[in-house]
Tab-separated table of C-alpha atoms and ligand atoms in Angstrom:
chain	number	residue	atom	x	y	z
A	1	UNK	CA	6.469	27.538	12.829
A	2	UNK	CA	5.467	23.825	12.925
A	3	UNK	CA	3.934	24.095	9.652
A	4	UNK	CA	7.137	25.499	7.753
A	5	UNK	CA	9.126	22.742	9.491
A	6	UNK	CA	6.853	20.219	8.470
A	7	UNK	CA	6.665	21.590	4.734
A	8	UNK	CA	10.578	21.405	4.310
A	9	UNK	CA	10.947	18.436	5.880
A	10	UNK	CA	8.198	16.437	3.585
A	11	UNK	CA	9.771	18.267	0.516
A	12	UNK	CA	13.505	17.081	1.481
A	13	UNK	CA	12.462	13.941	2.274
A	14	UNK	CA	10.224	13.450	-0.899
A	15	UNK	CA	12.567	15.054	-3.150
A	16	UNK	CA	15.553	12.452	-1.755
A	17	UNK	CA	12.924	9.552	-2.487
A	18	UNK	CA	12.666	11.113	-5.843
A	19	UNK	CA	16.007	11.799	-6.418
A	20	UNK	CA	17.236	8.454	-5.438
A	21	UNK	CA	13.987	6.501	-7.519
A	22	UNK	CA	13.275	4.550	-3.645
A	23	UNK	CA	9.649	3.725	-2.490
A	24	UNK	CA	9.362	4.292	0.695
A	25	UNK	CA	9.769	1.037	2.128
A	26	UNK	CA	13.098	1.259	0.245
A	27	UNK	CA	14.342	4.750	1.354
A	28	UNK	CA	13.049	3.404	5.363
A	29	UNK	CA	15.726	0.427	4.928
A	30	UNK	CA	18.094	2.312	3.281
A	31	UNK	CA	18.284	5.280	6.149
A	32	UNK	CA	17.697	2.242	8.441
A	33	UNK	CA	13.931	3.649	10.316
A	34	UNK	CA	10.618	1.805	10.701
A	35	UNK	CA	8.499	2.643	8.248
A	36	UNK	CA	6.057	4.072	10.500
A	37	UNK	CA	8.543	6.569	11.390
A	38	UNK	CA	8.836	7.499	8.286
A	39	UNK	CA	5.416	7.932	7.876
A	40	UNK	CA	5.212	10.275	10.700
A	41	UNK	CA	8.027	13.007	9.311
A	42	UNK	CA	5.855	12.969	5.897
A	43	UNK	CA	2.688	14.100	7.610
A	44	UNK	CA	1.350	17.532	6.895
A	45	UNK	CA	1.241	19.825	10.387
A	46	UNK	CA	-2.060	19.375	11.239
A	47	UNK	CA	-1.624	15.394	11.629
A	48	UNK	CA	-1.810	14.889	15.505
A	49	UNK	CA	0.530	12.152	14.371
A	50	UNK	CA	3.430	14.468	12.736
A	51	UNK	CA	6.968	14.081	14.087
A	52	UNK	CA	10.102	16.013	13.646
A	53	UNK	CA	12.617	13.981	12.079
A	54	UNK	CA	15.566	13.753	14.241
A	55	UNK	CA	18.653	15.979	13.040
A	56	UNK	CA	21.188	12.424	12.816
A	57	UNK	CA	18.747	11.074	10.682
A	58	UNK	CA	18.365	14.847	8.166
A	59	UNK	CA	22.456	14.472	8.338
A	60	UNK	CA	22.806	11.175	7.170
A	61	UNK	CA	19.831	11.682	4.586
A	62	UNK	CA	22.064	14.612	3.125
A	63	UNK	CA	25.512	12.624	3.043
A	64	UNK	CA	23.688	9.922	1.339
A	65	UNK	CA	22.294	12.842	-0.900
A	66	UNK	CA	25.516	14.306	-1.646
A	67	UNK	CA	27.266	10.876	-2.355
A	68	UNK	CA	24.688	9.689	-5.147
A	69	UNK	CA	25.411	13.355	-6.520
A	70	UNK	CA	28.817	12.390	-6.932
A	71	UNK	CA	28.781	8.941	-8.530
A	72	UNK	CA	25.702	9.545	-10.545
A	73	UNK	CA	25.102	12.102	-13.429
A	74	UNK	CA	22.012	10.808	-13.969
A	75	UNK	CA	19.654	10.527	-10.929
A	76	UNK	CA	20.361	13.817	-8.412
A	77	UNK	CA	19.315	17.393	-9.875
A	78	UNK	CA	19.547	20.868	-8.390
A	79	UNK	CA	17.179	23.451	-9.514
A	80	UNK	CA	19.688	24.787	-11.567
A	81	UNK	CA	19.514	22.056	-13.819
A	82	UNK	CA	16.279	22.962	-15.038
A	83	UNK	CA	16.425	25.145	-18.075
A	84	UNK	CA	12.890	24.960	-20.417
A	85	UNK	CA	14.328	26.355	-23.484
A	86	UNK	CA	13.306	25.941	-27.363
A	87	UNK	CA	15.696	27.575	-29.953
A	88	UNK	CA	17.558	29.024	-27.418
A	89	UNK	CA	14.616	30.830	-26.252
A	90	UNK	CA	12.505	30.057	-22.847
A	91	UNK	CA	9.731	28.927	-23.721
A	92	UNK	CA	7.205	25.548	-23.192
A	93	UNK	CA	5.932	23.996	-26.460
A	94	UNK	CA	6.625	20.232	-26.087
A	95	UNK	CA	7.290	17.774	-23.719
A	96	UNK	CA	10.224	16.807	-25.847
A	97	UNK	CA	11.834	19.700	-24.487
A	98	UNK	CA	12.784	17.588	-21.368
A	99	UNK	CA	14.896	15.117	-20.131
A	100	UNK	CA	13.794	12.827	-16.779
A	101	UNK	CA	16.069	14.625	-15.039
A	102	UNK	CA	14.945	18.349	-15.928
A	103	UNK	CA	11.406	16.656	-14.928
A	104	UNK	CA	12.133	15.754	-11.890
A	105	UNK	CA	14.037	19.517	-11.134
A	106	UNK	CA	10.650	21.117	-12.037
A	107	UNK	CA	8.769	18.803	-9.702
A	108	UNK	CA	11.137	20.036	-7.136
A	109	UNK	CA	10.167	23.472	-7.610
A	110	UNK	CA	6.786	22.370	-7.286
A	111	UNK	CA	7.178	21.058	-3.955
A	112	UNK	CA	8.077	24.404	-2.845
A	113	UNK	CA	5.156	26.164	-4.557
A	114	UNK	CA	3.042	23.590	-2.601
A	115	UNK	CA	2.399	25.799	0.721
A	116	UNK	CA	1.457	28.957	-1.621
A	117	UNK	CA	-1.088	26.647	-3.651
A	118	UNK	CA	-2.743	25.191	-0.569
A	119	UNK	CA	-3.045	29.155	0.636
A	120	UNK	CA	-0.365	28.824	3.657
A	121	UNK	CA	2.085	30.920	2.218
A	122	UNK	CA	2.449	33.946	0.072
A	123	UNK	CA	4.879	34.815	-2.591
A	124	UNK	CA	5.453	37.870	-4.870
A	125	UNK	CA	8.259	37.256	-6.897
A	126	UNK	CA	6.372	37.840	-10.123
A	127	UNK	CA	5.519	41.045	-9.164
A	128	UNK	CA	4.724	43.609	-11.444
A	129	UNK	CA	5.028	41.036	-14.236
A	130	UNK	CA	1.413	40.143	-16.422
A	131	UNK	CA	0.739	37.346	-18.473
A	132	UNK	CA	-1.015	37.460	-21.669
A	133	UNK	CA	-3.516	34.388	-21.611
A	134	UNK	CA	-4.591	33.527	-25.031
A	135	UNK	CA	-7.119	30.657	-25.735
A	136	UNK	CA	-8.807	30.483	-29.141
A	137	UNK	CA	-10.212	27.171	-27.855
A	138	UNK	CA	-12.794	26.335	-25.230
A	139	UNK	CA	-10.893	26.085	-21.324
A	140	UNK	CA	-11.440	26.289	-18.063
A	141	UNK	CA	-8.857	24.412	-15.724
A	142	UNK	CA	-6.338	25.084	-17.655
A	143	UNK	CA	-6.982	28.946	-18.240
A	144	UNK	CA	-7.708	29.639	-14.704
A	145	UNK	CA	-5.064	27.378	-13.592
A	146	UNK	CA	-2.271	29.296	-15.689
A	147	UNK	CA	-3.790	32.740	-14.319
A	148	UNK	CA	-3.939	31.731	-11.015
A	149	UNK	CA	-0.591	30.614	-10.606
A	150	UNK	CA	0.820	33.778	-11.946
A	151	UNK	CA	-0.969	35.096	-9.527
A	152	UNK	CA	-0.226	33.184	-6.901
A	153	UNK	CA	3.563	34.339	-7.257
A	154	UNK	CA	2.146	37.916	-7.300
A	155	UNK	CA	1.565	38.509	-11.006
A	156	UNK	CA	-1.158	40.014	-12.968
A	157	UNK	CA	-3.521	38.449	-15.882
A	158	UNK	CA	-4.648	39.818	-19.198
A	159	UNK	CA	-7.396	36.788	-20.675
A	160	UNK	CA	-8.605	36.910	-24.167
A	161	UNK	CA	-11.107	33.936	-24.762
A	162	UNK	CA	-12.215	32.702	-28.322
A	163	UNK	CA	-11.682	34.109	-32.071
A	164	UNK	CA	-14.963	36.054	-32.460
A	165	UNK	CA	-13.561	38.913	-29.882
A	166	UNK	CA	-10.208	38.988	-31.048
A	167	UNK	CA	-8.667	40.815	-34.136
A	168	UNK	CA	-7.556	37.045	-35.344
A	169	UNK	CA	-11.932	37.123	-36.601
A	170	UNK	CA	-10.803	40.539	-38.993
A	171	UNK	CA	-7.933	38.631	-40.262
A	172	UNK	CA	-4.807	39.099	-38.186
A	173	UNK	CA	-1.344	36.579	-38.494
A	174	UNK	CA	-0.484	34.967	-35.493
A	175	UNK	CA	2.713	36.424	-36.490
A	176	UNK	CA	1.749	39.836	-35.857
A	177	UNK	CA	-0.781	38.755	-32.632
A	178	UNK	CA	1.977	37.862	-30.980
A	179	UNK	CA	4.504	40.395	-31.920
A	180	UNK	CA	1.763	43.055	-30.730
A	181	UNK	CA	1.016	41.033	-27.559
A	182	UNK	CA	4.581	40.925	-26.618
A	183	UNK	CA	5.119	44.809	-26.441
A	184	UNK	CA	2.318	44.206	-23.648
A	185	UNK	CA	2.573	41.115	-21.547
A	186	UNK	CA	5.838	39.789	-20.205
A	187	UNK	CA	4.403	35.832	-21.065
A	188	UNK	CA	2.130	34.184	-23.011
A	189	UNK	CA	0.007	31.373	-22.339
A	190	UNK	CA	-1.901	30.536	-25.597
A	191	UNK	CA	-4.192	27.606	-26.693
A	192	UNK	CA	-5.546	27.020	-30.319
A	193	UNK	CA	-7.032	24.690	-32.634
A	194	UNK	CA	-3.886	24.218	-35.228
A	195	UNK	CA	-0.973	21.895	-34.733
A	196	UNK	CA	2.006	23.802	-34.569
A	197	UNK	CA	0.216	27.072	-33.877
A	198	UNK	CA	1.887	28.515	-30.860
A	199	UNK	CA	5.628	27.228	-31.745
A	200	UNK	CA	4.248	29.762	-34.429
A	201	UNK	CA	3.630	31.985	-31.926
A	202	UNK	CA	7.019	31.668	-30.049
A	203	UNK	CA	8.526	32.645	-33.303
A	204	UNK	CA	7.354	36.018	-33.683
A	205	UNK	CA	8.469	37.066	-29.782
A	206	UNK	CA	11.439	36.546	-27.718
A	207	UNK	CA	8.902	36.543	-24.592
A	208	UNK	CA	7.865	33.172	-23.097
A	209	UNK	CA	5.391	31.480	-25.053
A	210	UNK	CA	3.813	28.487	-23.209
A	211	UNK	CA	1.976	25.993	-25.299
A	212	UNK	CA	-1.879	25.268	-23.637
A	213	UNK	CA	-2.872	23.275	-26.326
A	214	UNK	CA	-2.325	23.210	-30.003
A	215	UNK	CA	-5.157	21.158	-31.477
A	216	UNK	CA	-4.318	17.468	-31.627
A	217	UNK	CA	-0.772	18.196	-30.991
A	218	UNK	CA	0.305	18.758	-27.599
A	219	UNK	CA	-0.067	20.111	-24.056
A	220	UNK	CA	3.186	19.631	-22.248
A	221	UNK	CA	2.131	21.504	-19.133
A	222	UNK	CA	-1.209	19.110	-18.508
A	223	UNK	CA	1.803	15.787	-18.772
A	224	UNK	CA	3.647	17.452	-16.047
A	225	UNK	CA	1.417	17.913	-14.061
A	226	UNK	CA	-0.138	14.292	-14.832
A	227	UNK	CA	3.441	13.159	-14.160
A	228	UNK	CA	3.942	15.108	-10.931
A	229	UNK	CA	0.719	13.574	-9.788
A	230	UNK	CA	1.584	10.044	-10.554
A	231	UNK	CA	4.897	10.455	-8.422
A	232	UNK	CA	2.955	11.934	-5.620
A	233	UNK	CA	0.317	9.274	-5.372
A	234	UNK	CA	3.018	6.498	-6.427
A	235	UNK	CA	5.138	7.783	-3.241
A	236	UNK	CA	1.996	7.671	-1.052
A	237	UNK	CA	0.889	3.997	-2.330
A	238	UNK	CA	5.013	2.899	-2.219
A	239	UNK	CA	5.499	2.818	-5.812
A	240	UNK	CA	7.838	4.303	-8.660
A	241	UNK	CA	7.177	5.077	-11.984
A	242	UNK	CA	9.776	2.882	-12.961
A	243	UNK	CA	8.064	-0.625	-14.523
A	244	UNK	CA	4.479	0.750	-13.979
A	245	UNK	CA	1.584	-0.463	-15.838
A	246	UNK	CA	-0.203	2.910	-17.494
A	247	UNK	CA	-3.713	2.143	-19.041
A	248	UNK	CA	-4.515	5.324	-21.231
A	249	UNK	CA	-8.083	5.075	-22.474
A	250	UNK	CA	-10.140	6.297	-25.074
A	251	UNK	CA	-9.440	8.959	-28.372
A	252	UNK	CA	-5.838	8.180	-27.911
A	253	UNK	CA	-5.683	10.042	-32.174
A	254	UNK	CA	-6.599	13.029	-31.582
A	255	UNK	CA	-6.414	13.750	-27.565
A	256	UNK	CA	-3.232	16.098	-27.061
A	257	UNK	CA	-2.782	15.270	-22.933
A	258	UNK	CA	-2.045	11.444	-23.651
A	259	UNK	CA	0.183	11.774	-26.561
A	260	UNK	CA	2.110	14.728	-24.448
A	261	UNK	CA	1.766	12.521	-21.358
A	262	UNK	CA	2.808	9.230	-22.929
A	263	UNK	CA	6.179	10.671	-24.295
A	264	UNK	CA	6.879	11.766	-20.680
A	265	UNK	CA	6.431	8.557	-18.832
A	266	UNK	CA	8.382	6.662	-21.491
A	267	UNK	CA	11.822	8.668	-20.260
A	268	UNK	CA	11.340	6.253	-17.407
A	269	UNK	CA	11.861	2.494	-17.917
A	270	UNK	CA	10.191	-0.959	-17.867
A	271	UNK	CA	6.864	0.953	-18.672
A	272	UNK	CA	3.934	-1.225	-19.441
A	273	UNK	CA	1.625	0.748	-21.890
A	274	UNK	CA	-1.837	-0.522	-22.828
A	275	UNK	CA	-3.514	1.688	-25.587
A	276	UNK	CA	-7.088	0.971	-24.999
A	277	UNK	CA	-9.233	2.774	-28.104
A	278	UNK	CA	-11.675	1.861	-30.810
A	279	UNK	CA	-10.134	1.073	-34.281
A	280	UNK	CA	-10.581	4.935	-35.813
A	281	UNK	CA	-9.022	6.895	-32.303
A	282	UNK	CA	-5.695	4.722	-32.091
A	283	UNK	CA	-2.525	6.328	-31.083
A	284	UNK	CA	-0.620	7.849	-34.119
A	285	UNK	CA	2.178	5.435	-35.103
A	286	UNK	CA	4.732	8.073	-34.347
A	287	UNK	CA	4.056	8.375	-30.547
A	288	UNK	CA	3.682	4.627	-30.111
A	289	UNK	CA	7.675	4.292	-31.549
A	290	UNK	CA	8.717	7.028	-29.401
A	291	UNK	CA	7.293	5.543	-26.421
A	292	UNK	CA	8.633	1.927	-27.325
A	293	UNK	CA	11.973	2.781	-25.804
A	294	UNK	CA	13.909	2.067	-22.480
A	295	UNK	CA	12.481	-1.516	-22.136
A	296	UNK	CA	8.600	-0.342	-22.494
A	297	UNK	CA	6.310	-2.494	-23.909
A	298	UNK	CA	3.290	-0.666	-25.740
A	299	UNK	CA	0.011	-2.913	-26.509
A	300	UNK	CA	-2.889	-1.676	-28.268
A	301	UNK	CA	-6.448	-3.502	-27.939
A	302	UNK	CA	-10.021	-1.857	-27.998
A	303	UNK	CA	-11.108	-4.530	-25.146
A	304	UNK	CA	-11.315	-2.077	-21.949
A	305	UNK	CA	-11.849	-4.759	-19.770
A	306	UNK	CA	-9.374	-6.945	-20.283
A	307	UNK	CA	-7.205	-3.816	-20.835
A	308	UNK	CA	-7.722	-2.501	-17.664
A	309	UNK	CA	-6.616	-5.455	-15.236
A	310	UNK	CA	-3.844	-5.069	-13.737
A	311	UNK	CA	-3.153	-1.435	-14.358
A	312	UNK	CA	-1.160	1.500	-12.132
A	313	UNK	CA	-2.717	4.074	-13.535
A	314	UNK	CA	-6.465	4.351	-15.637
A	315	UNK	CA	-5.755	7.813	-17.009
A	316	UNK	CA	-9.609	7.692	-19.277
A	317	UNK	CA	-9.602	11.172	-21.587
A	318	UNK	CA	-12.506	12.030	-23.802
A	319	UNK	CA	-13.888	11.855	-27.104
A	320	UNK	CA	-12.179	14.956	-29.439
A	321	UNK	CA	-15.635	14.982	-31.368
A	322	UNK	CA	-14.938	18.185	-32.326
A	323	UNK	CA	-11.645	16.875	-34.319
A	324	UNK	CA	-13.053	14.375	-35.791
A	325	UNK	CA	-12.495	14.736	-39.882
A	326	UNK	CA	-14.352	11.188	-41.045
A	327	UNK	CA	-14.275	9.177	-37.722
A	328	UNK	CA	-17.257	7.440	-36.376
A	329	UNK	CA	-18.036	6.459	-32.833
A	330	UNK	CA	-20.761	3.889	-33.414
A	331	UNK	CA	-20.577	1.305	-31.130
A	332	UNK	CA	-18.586	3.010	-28.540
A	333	UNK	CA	-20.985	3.715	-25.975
A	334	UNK	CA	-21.763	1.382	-24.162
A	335	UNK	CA	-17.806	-0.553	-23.858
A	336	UNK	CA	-15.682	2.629	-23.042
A	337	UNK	CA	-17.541	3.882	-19.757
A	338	UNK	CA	-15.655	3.469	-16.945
A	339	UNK	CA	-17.434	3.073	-14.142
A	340	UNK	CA	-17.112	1.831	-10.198
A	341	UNK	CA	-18.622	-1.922	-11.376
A	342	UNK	CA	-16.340	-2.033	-13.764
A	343	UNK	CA	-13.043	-0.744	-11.451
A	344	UNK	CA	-14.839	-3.036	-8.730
A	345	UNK	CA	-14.115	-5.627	-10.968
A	346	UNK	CA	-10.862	-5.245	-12.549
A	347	UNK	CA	-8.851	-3.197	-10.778
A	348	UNK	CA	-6.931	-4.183	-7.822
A	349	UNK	CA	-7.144	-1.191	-4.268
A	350	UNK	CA	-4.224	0.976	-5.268
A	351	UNK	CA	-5.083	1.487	-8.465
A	352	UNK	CA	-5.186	5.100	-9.929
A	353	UNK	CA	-8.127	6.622	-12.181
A	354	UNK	CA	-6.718	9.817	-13.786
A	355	UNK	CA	-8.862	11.885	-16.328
A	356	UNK	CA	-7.409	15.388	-17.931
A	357	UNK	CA	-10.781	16.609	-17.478
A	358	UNK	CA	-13.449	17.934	-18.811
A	359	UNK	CA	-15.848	14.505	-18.346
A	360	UNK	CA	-18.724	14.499	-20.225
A	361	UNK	CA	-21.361	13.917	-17.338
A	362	UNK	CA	-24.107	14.215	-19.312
A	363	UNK	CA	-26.847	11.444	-19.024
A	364	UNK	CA	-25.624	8.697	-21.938
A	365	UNK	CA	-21.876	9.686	-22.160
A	366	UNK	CA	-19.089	7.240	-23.137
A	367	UNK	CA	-16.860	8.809	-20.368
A	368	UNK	CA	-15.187	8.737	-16.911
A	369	UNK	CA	-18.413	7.527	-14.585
A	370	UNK	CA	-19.399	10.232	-12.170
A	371	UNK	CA	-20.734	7.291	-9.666
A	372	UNK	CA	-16.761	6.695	-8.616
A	373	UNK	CA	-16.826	10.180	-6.821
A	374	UNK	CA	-16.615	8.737	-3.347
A	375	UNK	CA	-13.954	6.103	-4.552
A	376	UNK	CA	-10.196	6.856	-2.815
A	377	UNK	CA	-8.967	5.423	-5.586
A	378	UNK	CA	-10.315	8.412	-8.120
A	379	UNK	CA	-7.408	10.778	-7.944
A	380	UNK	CA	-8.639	13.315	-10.563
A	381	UNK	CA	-9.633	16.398	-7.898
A	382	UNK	CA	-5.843	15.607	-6.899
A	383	UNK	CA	-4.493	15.713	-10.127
A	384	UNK	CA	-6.461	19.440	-10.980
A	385	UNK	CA	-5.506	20.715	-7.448
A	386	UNK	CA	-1.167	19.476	-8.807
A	387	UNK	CA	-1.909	22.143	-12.007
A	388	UNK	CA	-1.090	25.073	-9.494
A	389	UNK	CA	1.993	24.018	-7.960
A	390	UNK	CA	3.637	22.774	-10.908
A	391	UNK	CA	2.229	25.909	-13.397
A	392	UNK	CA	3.770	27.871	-10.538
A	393	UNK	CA	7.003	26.359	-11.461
A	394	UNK	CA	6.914	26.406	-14.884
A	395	UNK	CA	6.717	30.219	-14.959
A	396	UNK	CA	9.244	30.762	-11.914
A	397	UNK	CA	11.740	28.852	-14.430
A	398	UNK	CA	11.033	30.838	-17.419
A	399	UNK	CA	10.873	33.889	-15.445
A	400	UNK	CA	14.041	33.531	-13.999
A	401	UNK	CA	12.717	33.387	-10.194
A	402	UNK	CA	12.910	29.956	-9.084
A	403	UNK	CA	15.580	30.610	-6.693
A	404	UNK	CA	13.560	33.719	-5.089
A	405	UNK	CA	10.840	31.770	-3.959
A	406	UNK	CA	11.763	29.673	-0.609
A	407	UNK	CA	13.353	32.848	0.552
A	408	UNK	CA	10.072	34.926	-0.976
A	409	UNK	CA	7.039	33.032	1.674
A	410	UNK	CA	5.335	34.916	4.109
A	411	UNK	CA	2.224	34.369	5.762
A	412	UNK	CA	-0.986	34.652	4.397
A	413	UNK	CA	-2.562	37.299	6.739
A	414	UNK	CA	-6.326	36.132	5.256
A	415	UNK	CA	-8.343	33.411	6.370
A	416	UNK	CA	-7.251	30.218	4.059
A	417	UNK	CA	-9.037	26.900	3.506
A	418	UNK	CA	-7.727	24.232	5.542
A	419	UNK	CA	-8.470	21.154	3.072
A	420	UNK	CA	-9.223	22.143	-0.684
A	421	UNK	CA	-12.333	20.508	-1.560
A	422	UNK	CA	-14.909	18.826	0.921
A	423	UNK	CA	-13.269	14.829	-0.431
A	424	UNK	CA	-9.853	15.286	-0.451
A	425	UNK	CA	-9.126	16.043	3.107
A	426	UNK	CA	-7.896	12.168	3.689
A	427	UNK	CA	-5.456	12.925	0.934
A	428	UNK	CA	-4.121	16.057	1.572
A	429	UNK	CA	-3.736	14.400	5.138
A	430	UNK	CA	-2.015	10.805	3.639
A	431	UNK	CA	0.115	12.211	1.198
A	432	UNK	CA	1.731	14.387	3.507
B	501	NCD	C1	-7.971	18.666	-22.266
B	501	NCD	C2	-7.599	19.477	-23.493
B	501	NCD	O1	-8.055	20.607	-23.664
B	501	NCD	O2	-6.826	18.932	-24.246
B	501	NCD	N1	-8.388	19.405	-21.181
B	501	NCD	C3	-7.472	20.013	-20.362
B	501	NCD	O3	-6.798	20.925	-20.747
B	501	NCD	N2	-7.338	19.542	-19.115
B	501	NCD	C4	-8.791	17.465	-22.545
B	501	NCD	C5	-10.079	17.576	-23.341
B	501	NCD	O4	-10.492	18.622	-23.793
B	501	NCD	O5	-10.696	16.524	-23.501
């Protein structure tokens, strides 16, 4: 009982933040509360510190709700509002495919898949409905992620991995893949090496495709969640996305999460982007003048160091070697790891080191240092754990369920975990 409470009154009360773009220090002087008190509604259950917000204060919250709805088109969304649609069909290829606003409507829906991702609630509004997941490329967060969250709404899975054990290896079109798959599955989750490959895909079928990575192009649903993770840990630190400083480091040519990801933050404003890559893995020229938009400034520099102060967010990303046509890494060992001396050194105590993931961990790598593990500041076990919830809500929109599912949670009558991994139990207790 306490724990339902407590879930719908940290979504309302982060979704208002959200909706209105207030820290919240802002949103406490605006609804006229101590901070602290604030504090205290956002708190998951379990806090021996959570309070019930008092029902003047949920009132007045709403009015103020309903008010901005009326004098602003631009910053107050219902669920409704969120429509993922490409040629008229639903379907995920691109980030392009949304505005901020349709963003912030899917995080929404998130919120509310929250309590069936962390195991406290159960849903089956997907029932009897399987998903075809496709990936002709190497995976594993992001093809158990996708499965799991059709799961978690009650669906089943169908997984083909790699071209040697599908019919692709005795010649087959992805024209007629997809038209065969689609007599099977009622969705598609599908991953391949070729730009432009699974808006190929989406073609042949008027199921929804979703797009887990095509090549060096894009992977809309690891932004989102990048996004959704950013606003979480933003509202937690008292921050908005608005005027943040985003480092992105590393093979910013060919890695498909930061040119997805960068399009996404720049439908906010006053973003400070700093490109951080050797000479041969710069960001293509037509994502950097997409991004320079709404009063963003975009730098580019290969000095890390200097790159790196000041920063938000560190989102590092790895080396595509297995892209690479004539590029050559030399010299890029030893100045692109990022380590804890380094973020000792340069980065201030709220800022955020995001990776995609995979790391390469291996002794000698030019990646995200494993000796930051311990570090609060390392949010990448958050970000992974934000790829259920907001998965969850991609398919509840294209499925046509989204408005089932607060209506849909029951208990779960098995034993769950109470904190997700043995680290982020602070977390999962400070970000409410
Ligand atoms: C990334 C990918 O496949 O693009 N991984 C992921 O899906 N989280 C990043 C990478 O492979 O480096």
């Amino acid at each position: 009982m306490v724990l339902a409470m407590s879930i719908q009154q940290q979504s309302f009360l982060r979704d208002t933040m959200r909706r209105l773009n207030l820290t919240r220090e802002a949103f406490s002087s605006r609804i006229g509360v101590s901070r602290r008190a604030l504090d205290t509604w956002l708190l998951p259950a379990e806090s021996q510190e959570f309070r019930r917000m008092p029902e003047i204060v949920e009132r007045f919250v709403s009015e103020i709700l309903a008010s901005a709805a009326h004098t602003s088109t631009q910053s107050v969304y219902s669920t409704s509002d969120l429509s993922i649609t490409h040629e008229g069909k639903p379907c995920l290829l691109s980030v392009d495919q949304f505005s901020r606003g349709s963003a912030e409507a899917l995080f929404r829906l998130a919120d509310v898949m929250q309590p069936i991702a962390r195991r406290q609630k159960i849903s089956r509004v997907l029932e009897g409905a399987v998903l075809g997941n496709l990936f002709f490329e190497a995976s594993t967060r992001t093809r158990v992620s996708f499965g799991a969250a059709f799961c978690r709404l009650g669906g089943s899975v169908c997984d083909t991995t790699g071209f040697t054990f599908s019919s692709m290896a005795k010649g087959e079109s992805i024209y007629d893949t997809s038209r065969v798959l689609s007599g099977y599955v009622d969705a598609l989750v599908v991953r391949h090496p070729d730009q432009g490959s699974v808006a190929e895909f989406a073609r042949a079928t008027n199921i929804p495709v979703l797009n887990a990575g095509d090549g060096p192009g894009e992977h809309p649903s690891q932004a989102l969640l990048d996004l959704y993770t950013i606003q979480r840990e933003f509202s937690r630190l008292g921050k908005i996305v608005d005027g943040a400083h985003i480092a992105i480091v590393g093979d910013l040519k060919y890695g498909r999460t930061v040119h997805s990801l960068s399009k996404l933050l720049a439908l906010y404003s006053g973003i400070k982007f700093t490109l951080i890559a050797p000479a041969e893995l710069e960001m293509p020229a037509h994502i950097i003048e997409r991004i320079a938009v709404n009063g963003n400034v975009v730098e580019q520099t290969s000095d890390l160091v200097n790159g790196l102060r000041g920063a938000d967010v560190v989102y590092a990303t790895r080396i595509q070697k297995e892209r690479f046509a004539n590029e050559t890494i030399e010299g890029y060992t030893p100045e692109f790891q990022i380590n804890q001396a380094l973020v000792n050194s340069v980065c201030g105590p709220d800022t955020l080191i995001m990776h995609p993931l995979p790391r390469d961990s291996r002794p000698g790598a030019n990646d995200l240092g494993t000796d930051l593990l311990h570090d609060p500041r390392l949010a990448i076990f958050r970000q992974t754990d934000n790829g259920i919830p907001v998965r969850m809500a991609l398919f509840a929109s294209l499925l046509g369920v989204a408005d089932q599912v607060p209506h849909s949670l029951r208990d779960a009558s098995w034993k769950a975990p109470r904190f997700i991994g043995p680290d982020d139990a602070l977390f999962h207790g400070m970000d409410g």
